[in-house]
Short mmCIF file of C-alpha atoms in Angstrom, two decimals:
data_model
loop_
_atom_site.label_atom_id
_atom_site.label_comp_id
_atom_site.label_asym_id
_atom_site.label_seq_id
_atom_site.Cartn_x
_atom_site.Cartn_y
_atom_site.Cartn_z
CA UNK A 1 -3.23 -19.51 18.68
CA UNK A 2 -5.70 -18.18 16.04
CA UNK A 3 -3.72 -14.64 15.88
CA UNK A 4 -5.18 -12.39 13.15
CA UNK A 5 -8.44 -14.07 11.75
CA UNK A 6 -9.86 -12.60 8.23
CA UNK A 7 -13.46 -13.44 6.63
CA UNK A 8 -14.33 -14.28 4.16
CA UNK A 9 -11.24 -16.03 2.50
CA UNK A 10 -12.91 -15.68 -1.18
CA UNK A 11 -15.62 -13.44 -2.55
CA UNK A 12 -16.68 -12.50 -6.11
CA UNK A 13 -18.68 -9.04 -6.31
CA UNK A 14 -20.53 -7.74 -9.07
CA UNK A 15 -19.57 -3.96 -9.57
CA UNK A 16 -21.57 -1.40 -7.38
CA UNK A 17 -22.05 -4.10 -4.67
CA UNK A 18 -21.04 -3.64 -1.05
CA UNK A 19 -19.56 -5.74 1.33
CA UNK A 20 -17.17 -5.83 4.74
CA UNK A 21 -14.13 -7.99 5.00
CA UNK A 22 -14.04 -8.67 8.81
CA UNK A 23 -11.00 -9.07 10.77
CA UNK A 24 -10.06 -9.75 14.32
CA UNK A 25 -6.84 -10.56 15.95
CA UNK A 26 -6.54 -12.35 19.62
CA UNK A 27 -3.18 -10.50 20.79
CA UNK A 28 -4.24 -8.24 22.74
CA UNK A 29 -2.85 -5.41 20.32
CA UNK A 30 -3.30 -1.64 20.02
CA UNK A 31 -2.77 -1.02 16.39
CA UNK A 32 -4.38 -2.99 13.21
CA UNK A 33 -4.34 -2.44 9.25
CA UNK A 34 -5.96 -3.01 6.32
CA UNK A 35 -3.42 -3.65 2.84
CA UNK A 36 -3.80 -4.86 -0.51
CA UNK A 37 -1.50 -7.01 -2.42
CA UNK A 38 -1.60 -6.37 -6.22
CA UNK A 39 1.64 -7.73 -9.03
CA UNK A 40 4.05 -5.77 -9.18
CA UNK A 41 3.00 -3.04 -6.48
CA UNK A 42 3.18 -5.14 -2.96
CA UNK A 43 1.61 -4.24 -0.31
CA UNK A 44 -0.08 -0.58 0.03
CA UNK A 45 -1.77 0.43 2.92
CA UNK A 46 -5.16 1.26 3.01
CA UNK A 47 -6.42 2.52 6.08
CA UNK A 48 -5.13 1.81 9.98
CA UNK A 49 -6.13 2.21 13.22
CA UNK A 50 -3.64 2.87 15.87
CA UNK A 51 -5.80 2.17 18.76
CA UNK A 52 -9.32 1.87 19.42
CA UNK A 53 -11.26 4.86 18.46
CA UNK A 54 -9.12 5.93 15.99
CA UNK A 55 -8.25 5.39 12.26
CA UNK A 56 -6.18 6.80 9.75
CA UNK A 57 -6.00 7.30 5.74
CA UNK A 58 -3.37 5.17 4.15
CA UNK A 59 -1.58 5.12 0.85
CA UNK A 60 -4.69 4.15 -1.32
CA UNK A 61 -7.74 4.90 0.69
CA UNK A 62 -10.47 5.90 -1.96
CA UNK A 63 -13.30 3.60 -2.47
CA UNK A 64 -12.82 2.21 1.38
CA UNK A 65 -14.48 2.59 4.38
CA UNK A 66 -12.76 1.40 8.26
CA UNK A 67 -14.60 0.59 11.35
CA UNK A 68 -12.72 -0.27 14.48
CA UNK A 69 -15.58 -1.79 16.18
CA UNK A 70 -13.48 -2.67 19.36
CA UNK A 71 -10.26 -3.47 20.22
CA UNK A 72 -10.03 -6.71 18.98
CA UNK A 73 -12.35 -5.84 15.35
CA UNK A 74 -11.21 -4.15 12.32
CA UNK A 75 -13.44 -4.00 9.51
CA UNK A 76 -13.14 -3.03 5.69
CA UNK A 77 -15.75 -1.57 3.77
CA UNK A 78 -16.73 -1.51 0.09
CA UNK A 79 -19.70 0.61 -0.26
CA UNK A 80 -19.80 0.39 -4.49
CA UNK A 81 -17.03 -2.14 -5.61
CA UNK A 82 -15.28 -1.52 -8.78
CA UNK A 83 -12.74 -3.88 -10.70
CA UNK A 84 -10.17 -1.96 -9.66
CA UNK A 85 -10.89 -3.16 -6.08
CA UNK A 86 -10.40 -6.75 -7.55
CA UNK A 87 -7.62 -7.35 -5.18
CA UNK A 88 -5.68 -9.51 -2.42
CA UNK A 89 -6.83 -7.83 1.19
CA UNK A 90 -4.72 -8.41 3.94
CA UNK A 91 -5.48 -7.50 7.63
CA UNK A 92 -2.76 -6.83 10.24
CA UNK A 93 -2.17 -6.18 13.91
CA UNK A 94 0.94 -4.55 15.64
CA UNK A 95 1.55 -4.27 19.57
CA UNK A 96 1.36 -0.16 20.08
CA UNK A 97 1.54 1.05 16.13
CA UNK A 98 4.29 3.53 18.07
CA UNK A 99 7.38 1.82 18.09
CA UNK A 100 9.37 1.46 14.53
CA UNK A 101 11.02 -2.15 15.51
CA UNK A 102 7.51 -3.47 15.90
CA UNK A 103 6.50 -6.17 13.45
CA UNK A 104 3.26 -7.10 11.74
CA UNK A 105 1.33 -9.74 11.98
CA UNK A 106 -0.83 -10.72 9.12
CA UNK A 107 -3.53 -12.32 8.50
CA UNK A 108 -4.28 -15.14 5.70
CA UNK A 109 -5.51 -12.81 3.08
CA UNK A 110 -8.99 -12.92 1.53
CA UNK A 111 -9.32 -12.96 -2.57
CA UNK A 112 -11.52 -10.43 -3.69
CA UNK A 113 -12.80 -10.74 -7.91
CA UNK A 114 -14.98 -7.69 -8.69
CA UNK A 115 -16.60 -8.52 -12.33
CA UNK B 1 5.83 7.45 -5.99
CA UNK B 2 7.74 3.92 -4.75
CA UNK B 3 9.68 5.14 -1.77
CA UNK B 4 10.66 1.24 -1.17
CA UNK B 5 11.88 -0.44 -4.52
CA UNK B 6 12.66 -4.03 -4.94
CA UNK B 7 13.86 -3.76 -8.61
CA UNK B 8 13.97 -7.45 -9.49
CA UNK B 9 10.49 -9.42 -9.32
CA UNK B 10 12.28 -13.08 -9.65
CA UNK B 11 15.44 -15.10 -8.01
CA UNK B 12 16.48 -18.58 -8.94
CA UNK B 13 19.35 -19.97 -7.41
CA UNK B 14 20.55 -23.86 -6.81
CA UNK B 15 19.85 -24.96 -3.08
CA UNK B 16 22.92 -24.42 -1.25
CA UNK B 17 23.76 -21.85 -2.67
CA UNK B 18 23.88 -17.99 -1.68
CA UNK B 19 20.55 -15.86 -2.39
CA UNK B 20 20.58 -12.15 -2.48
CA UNK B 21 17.68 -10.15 -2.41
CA UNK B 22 18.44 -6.45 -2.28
CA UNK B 23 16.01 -3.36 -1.44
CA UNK B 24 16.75 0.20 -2.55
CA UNK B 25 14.71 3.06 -0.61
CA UNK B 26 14.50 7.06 -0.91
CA UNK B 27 13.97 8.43 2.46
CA UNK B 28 16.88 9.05 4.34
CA UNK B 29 14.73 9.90 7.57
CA UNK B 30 13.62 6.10 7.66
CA UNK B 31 15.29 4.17 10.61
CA UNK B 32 14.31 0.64 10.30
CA UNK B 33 13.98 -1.98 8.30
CA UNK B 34 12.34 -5.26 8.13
CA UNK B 35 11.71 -8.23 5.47
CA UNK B 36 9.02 -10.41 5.65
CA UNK B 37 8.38 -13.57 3.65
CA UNK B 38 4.87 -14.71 1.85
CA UNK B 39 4.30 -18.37 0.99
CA UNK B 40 0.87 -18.92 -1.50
CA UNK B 41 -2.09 -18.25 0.22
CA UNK B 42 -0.96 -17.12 3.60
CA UNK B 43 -0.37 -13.68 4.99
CA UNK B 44 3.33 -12.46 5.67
CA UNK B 45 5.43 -13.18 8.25
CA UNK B 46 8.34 -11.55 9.68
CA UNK B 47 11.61 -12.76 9.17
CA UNK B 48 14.49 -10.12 9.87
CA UNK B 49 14.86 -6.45 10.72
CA UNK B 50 17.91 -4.09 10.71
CA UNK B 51 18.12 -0.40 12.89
CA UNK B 52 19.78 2.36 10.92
CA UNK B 53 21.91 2.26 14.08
CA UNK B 54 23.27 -1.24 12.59
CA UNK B 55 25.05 -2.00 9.19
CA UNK B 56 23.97 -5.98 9.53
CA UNK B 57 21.69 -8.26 11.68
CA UNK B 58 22.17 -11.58 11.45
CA UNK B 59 19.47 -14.85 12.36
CA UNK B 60 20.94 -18.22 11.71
CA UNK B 61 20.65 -18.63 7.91
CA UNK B 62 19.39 -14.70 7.54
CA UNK B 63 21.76 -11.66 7.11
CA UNK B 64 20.45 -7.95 6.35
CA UNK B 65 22.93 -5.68 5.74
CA UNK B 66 22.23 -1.70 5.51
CA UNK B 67 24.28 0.76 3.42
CA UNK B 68 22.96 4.03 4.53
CA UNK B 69 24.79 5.99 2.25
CA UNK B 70 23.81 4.24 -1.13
CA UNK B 71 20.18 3.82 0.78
CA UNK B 72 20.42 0.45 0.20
CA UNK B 73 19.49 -3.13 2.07
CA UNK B 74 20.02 -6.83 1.09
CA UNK B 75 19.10 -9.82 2.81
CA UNK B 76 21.39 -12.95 2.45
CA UNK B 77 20.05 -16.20 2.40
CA UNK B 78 23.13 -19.07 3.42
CA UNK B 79 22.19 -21.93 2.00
CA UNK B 80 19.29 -21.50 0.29
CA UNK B 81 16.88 -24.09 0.51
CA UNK B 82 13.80 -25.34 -1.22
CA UNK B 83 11.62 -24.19 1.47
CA UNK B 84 12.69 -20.76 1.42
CA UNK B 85 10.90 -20.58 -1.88
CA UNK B 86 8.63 -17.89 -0.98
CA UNK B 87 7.97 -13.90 -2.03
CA UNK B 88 10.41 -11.94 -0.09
CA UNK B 89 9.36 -7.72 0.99
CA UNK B 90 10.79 -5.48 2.50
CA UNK B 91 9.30 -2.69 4.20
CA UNK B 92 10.36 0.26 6.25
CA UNK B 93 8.44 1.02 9.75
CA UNK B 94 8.34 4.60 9.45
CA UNK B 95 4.88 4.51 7.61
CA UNK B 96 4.99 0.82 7.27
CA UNK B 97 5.34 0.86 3.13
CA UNK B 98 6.49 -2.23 1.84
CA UNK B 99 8.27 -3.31 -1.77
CA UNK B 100 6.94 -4.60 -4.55
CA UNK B 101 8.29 -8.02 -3.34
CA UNK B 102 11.15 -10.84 -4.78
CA UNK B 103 9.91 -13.91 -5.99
CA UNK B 104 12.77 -16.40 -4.74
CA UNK B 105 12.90 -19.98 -6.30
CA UNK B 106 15.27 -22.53 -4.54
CA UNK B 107 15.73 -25.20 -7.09
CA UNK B 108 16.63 -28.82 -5.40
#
């Protein structure tokens, strides 16, 4: 049961580079989300996507780009990273994204270091 | 603005002992609540949730108890144990905004 599935697990940027943080999840579910993890603030959401076709600002959205490529893809985009991206990036899925007693379920995280 | 507040970062407590991790929130319209618990270098994972319907859910070792009025949630660990050493959020599902977490400690 691979459940939600992040790459890469580490990258260092240099500032003004781009990347994409993949993520795909195997559970068949509607909804998916992109968060950071920084001390002392938690989690914030960054972008979401409560079904295919369709995605949604977050909490802290500037300086990010979302694709939801299919059901199963969600991807994260830096176009020019900055040190304040420097971050922990988590990826999540949820069953419908509709019903407030559904859970999340994360994946492993991947460390970002922009220098 | 920090609509979900976890106002202490750290927890130590003795294994066997009681931990209480406690969640303060601003939004009266929010209806449910859930904590989730991070070990090092993993994602989250879902441990307990509570309806506003409820004023405590309970899961073995796990109670969450919700005090509308004061806006306020805890989650009760009984005993604590070493492996329960973990960062602790809660988050509310309304817009799915977490805390700033609890670091809890179980010390053998």
């Amino acid at each position: 049961n691979a459940g939600v599935t992040q790459t890469p697990k580490f990258q260092v940027l240099k500032t003004g580079q781009s990347m994409t943080l993949q993520c795909a999840q195997d559970m068949n579910h509607n909804s998916m989300y992109w968060y950071r993890q920084d001390p002392g603030m938690g989690l914030r959401l960054i972008y979401y996507s409560a079904s295919e076709g369709t995605t949604d600002k977050g909490e802290v959205p500037n300086g990010y780009n979302v694709s939801r490529l299919n059901k199963r893809e969600f991807s994260l985009r830096l176009e020019s990273a900055a040190p304040s991206q420097t971050s922990v990036y988590f990826c999540a899925s949820s069953v419908t994204g509709q019903d407030y007693n559904e859970k999340l379920f994360f994946g492993s995280g991947t460390q970002l270091s922009v220098l | 603005d920090q609509q979900v507040k976890q106002n202490s970062p750290s927890l130590s407590v003795q294994e066997g002992r009681i931990s209480i991790l406690n969640c303060d929130y601003t939004n009266s319209m929010f209806d449910y609540f859930l904590w989730y618990k991070k070990y090092p270098a993993e994602g989250p994972t879902f441990l307990i949730s509570i309806s506003s319907i409820k004023d405590k859910n309970e899961d073995g070792r796990f109670t969450v108890f919700l005090n509308k009025s004061a806006k306020h949630l805890s989650l009760h660990i009984v005993p604590s144990q070493p492996g329960d050493s973990a960062v602790y959020f809660c988050a509310v599902s309304h817009d799915m905004r977490f805390g700033a977490g609890t670091r809890l400690t179980v010390k053998p």
